[in-house]
mmCIF file of C-alpha atoms in Angstrom:
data_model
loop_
_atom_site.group_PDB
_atom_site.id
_atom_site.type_symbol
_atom_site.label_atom_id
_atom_site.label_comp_id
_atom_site.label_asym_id
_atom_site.label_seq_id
_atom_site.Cartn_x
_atom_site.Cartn_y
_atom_site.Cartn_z
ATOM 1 C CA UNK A 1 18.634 -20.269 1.881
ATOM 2 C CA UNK A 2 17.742 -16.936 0.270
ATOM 3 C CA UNK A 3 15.016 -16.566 -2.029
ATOM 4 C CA UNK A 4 14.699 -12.776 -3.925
ATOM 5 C CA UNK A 5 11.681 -12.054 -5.989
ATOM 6 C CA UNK A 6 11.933 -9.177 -8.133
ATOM 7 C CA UNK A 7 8.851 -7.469 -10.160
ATOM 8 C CA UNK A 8 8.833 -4.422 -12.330
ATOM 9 C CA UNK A 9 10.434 -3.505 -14.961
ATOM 10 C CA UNK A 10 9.278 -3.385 -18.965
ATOM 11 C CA UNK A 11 9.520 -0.470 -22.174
ATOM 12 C CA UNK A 12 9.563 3.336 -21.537
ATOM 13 C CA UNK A 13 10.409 6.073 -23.327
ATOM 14 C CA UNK A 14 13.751 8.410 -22.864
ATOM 15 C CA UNK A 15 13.205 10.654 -19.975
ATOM 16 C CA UNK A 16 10.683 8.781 -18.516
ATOM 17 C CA UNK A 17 10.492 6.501 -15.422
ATOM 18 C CA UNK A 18 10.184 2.899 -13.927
ATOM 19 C CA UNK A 19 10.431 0.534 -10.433
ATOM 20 C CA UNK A 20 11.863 -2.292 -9.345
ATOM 21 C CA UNK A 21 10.974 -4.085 -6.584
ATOM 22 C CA UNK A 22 12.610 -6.811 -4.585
ATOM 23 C CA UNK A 23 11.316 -9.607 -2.182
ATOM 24 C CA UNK A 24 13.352 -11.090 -0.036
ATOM 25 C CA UNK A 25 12.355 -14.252 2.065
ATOM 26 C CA UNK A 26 13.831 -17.461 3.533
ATOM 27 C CA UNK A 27 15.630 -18.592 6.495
ATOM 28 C CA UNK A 28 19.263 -17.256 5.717
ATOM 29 C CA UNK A 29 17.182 -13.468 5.474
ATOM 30 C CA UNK A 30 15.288 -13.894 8.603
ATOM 31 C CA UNK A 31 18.623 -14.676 10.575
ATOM 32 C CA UNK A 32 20.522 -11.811 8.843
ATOM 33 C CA UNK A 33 18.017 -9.219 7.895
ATOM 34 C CA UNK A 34 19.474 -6.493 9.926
ATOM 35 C CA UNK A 35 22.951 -6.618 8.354
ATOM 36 C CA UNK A 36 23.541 -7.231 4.681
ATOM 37 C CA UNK A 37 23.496 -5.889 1.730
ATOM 38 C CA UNK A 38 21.720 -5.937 -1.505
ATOM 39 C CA UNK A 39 22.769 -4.300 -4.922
ATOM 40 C CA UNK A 40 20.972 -4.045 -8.036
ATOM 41 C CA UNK A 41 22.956 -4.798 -11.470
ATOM 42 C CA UNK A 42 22.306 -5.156 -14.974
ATOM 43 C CA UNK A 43 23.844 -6.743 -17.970
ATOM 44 C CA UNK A 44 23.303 -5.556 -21.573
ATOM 45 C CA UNK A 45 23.839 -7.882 -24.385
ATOM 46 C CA UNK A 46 27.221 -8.722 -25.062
ATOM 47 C CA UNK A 47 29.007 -6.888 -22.138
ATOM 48 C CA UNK A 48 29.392 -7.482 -18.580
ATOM 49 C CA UNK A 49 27.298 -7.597 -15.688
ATOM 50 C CA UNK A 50 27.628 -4.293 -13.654
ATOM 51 C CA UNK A 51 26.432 -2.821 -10.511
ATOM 52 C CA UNK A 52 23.946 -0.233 -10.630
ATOM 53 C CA UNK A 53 23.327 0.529 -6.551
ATOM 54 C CA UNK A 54 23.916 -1.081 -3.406
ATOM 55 C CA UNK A 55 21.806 -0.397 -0.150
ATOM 56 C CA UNK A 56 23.355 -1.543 3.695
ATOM 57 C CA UNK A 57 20.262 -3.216 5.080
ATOM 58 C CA UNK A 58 21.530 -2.288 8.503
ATOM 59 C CA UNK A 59 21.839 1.567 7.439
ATOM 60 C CA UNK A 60 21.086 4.076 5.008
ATOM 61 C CA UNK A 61 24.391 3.887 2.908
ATOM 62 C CA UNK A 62 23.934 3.547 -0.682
ATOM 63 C CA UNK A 63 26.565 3.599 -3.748
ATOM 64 C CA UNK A 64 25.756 4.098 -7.124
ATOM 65 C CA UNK A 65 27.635 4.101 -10.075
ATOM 66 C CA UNK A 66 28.278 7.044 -12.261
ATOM 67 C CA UNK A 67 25.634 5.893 -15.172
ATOM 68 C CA UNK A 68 23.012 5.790 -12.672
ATOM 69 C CA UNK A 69 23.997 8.736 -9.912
ATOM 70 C CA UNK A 70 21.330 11.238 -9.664
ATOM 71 C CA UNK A 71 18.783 9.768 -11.680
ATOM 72 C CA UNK A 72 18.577 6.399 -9.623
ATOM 73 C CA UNK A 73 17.327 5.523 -6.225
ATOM 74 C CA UNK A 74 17.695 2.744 -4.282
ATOM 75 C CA UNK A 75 15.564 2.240 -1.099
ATOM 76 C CA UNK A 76 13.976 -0.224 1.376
ATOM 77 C CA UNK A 77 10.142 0.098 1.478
ATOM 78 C CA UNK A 78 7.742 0.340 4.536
ATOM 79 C CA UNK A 79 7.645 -3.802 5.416
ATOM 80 C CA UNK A 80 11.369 -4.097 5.368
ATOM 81 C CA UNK A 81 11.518 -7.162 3.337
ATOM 82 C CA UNK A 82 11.212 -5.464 -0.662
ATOM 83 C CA UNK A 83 13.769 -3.077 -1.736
ATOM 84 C CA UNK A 84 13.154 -1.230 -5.081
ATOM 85 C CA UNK A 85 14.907 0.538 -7.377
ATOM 86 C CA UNK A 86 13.052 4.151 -8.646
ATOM 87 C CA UNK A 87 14.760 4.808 -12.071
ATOM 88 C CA UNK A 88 14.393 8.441 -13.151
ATOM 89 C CA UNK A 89 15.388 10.347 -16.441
ATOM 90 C CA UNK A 90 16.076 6.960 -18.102
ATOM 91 C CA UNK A 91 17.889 6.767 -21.251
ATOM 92 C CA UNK A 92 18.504 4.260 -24.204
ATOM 93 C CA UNK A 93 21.767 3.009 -23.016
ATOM 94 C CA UNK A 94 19.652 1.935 -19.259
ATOM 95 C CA UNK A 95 18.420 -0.634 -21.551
ATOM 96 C CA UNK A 96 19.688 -3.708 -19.733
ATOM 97 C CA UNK A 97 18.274 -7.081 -18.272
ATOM 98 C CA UNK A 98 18.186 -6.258 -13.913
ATOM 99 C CA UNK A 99 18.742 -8.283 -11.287
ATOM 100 C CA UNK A 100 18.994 -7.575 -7.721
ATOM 101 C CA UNK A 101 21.536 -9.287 -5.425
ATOM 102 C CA UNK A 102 22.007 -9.703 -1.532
ATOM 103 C CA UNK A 103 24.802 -11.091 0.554
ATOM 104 C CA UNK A 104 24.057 -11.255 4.501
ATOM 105 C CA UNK A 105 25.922 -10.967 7.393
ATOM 106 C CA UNK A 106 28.297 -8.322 5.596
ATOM 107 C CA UNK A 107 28.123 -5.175 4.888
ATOM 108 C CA UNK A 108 28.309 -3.166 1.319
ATOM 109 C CA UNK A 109 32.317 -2.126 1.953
ATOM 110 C CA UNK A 110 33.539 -2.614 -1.534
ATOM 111 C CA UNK A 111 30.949 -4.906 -2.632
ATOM 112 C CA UNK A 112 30.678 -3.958 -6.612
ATOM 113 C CA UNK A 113 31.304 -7.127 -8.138
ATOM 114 C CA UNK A 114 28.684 -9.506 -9.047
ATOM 115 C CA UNK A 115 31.031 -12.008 -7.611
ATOM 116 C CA UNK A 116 30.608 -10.283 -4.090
ATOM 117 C CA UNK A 117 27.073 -11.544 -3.976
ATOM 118 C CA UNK A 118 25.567 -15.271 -3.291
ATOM 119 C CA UNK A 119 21.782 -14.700 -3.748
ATOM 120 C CA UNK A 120 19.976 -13.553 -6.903
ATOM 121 C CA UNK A 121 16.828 -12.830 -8.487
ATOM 122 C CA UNK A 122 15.308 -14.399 -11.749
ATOM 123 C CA UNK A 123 16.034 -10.698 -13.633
ATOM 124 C CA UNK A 124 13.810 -8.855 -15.778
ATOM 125 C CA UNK A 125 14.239 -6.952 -18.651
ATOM 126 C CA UNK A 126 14.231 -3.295 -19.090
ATOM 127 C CA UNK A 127 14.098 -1.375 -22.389
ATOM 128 C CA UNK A 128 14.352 2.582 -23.156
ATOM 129 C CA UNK A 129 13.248 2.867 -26.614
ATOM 130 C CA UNK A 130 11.418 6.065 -28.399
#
């Protein structure tokens, strides 16, 4: 099994900025660690859950969405086993609870679908309010 930990998230104001971090830890992760891939998505209320970035664990290639692109990063940090999300330039409609995702022993080919991933965090909610 995988278990992912996320921390972060909370209120900030339009234009400002926020982190997400995720922990990932279990037996499934140690066996698979090197190739895999983990997304972040978020789901507002009353529409559907959406992908927001996806990292290859084995590599540096991301994907973001449009909403996100250039004001979002995704990255793995120094220990290799917590992935974040930096979120830059935020705006009202980035109001959204987050979750990040992993599948292992695949890579991110096509993976935008929350479907497309087997292992979630517990989510945590992120508002952009003035």
């Amino acid at each position: 099994q995988v278990q992912l930990v996320q921390s972060g998230g909370g209120s900030v104001q339009p234009g400002g900025s926020l982190k997400l971090s995720c922990v990932a830890s279990g037996y499934a992760y140690r066996l698979y660690s090197d190739h895999g891939c983990m997304a972040w998505f978020r789901q507002a209320p009353g529409k559907l859950r959406e992908v927001v970035a996806t990292l290859y664990i084995g590599g540096d290639d991301t994907y973001y969405s449009d909403s996100v692109k250039d004001r979002f990063t995704i990255a793995p940090d120094i220990d290799k086993d917590t992935w974040s999300l930096q979120m830059s330039r935020m705006k009202p409609e980035d109001t959204a609870e987050y979750y990040c995702a992993a599948v292992f022993g695949a890579d991110c080919s096509g993976r935008t679908y929350s479907q497309q991933f087997n292992y979630w965090s517990q989510g945590t909610q992120v508002t952009v309010t003035s």
